[in-house]
Amino acid sequence: MEFNKKQGAGVVVGVGSALMDILGHEDHSFVEKAGGVLGGMVYVDGSHIDGLLPSFATPPQLVPGGSACNTVVGVASLGGAGRFVGKTGSGPLGSQLINELKNKNVHPSIILSDQPTGRVLSIVTPDAQRSMLTYLGASSSLEPHEVGEDVFEDASVVLVEGYLLFNRDLITAALSNAKKAGARVCLDLAAFTVVEHARDFLEDLVDKYVDILIANEDEAKAYTGLEDEEAALKKLGEKSEIGVLKVGERGSYILNQGEMTRVEPQCGGRVCDTTGAGDLWASGFLYGLVNGYSMEKAGRIGSACGHEVCQVLGAGIPEEGWRRIKALFD
């Protein structure tokens, strides 16, 4: 894949929900009682999340999050150029999120709202799965006119998180304007529940605007209706230049204009939490692409990022983890 050299110096721009993550450990029964879907995501009111917090055996942690946000933070941590576009509240939580992005060398293109900052309660079960209860808050008030073509003028790649599929007008504006700006457009399908919601118009969006389509097994099955992984991968790459199928501990497959690349998984260490694994995989892969690496090398960096984040709680890889990842391409 070649990039328009007029479009920045490998800038990866993420568009998505500006959220704070609330991370806690509990069992499967807690997820059910909380109204969650094991391994999936459901939307709730902020008061619902607030009411659940005292029920945790150990107080949850609060960290910046959101799928696209996690990805561009990862790109910046690898030494790349990352920018995040989203909307947050004007209160302390919003200020904390913006400051955290700056501290991670991500340029925050944040629009402030009178609504509270959105947050996600991520319940991590003993099998390391994460089930999410999401209150979008201010992030849901991002408007189509706020993601105009000018927003993407410096972008080599624009990553749009699949969660925006719940807002058809917004995701259409983001994808189409990124395309008009000359950027490569990447859509990460985010969660199987999201794909199921958007089945009636998702394929048309991919056909018109998407260059890179990323999915895990559950998302690919929901999108393609196919159980067979090879057939699902082919379907993912049918209307996009690059289709990616992530298969967890078995690695990933990349289909680039009909040519398949198998990427072996990174192994070793106990899986603590899968929060952010897919987001950070995208960090490594997109960083590799904008730097001209082969599909296999970009995929290996993605696998390493996904592996490292599974060793810790939340989507923040510690510095020693980044050093191990960078050793793959330095």
PDB file of C-alpha atoms in Angstrom, residues 195 197-210 222-224 235-236 238-240:
ATOM      1  CA  VAL A 195     -21.637  -5.193  13.529  1.00  0.00           C
ATOM      2  CA  HIS A 197     -26.569  -3.456  14.684  1.00  0.00           C
ATOM      3  CA  ALA A 198     -25.163  -2.018  11.443  1.00  0.00           C
ATOM      4  CA  ARG A 199     -25.544  -4.989   9.106  1.00  0.00           C
ATOM      5  CA  ASP A 200     -28.058  -3.186   6.862  1.00  0.00           C
ATOM      6  CA  PHE A 201     -25.664  -0.406   5.800  1.00  0.00           C
ATOM      7  CA  LEU A 202     -22.155  -1.538   6.817  1.00  0.00           C
ATOM      8  CA  GLU A 203     -21.276  -3.300   3.571  1.00  0.00           C
ATOM      9  CA  ASP A 204     -22.194  -0.218   1.551  1.00  0.00           C
ATOM     10  CA  LEU A 205     -19.916   1.960   3.716  1.00  0.00           C
ATOM     11  CA  VAL A 206     -17.023  -0.465   3.282  1.00  0.00           C
ATOM     12  CA  ASP A 207     -17.556  -0.582  -0.468  1.00  0.00           C
ATOM     13  CA  LYS A 208     -17.553   3.215  -0.839  1.00  0.00           C
ATOM     14  CA  TYR A 209     -14.942   4.396   1.626  1.00  0.00           C
ATOM     15  CA  VAL A 210     -12.841   1.764   3.411  1.00  0.00           C
ATOM     16  CA  ALA A 222     -21.172 -11.166  12.262  1.00  0.00           C
ATOM     17  CA  TYR A 223     -20.110  -9.186   9.170  1.00  0.00           C
ATOM     18  CA  THR A 224     -19.734 -12.032   6.674  1.00  0.00           C
ATOM     19  CA  LYS A 235     -14.988 -11.540   2.260  1.00  0.00           C
ATOM     20  CA  LEU A 236     -13.254  -8.929   4.440  1.00  0.00           C
ATOM     21  CA  GLU A 238     -13.435  -8.284  -1.130  1.00  0.00           C
ATOM     22  CA  LYS A 239     -14.345  -4.593  -1.086  1.00  0.00           C
ATOM     23  CA  SER A 240     -11.336  -3.144   0.734  1.00  0.00           C
TER      24      SER A 240
END
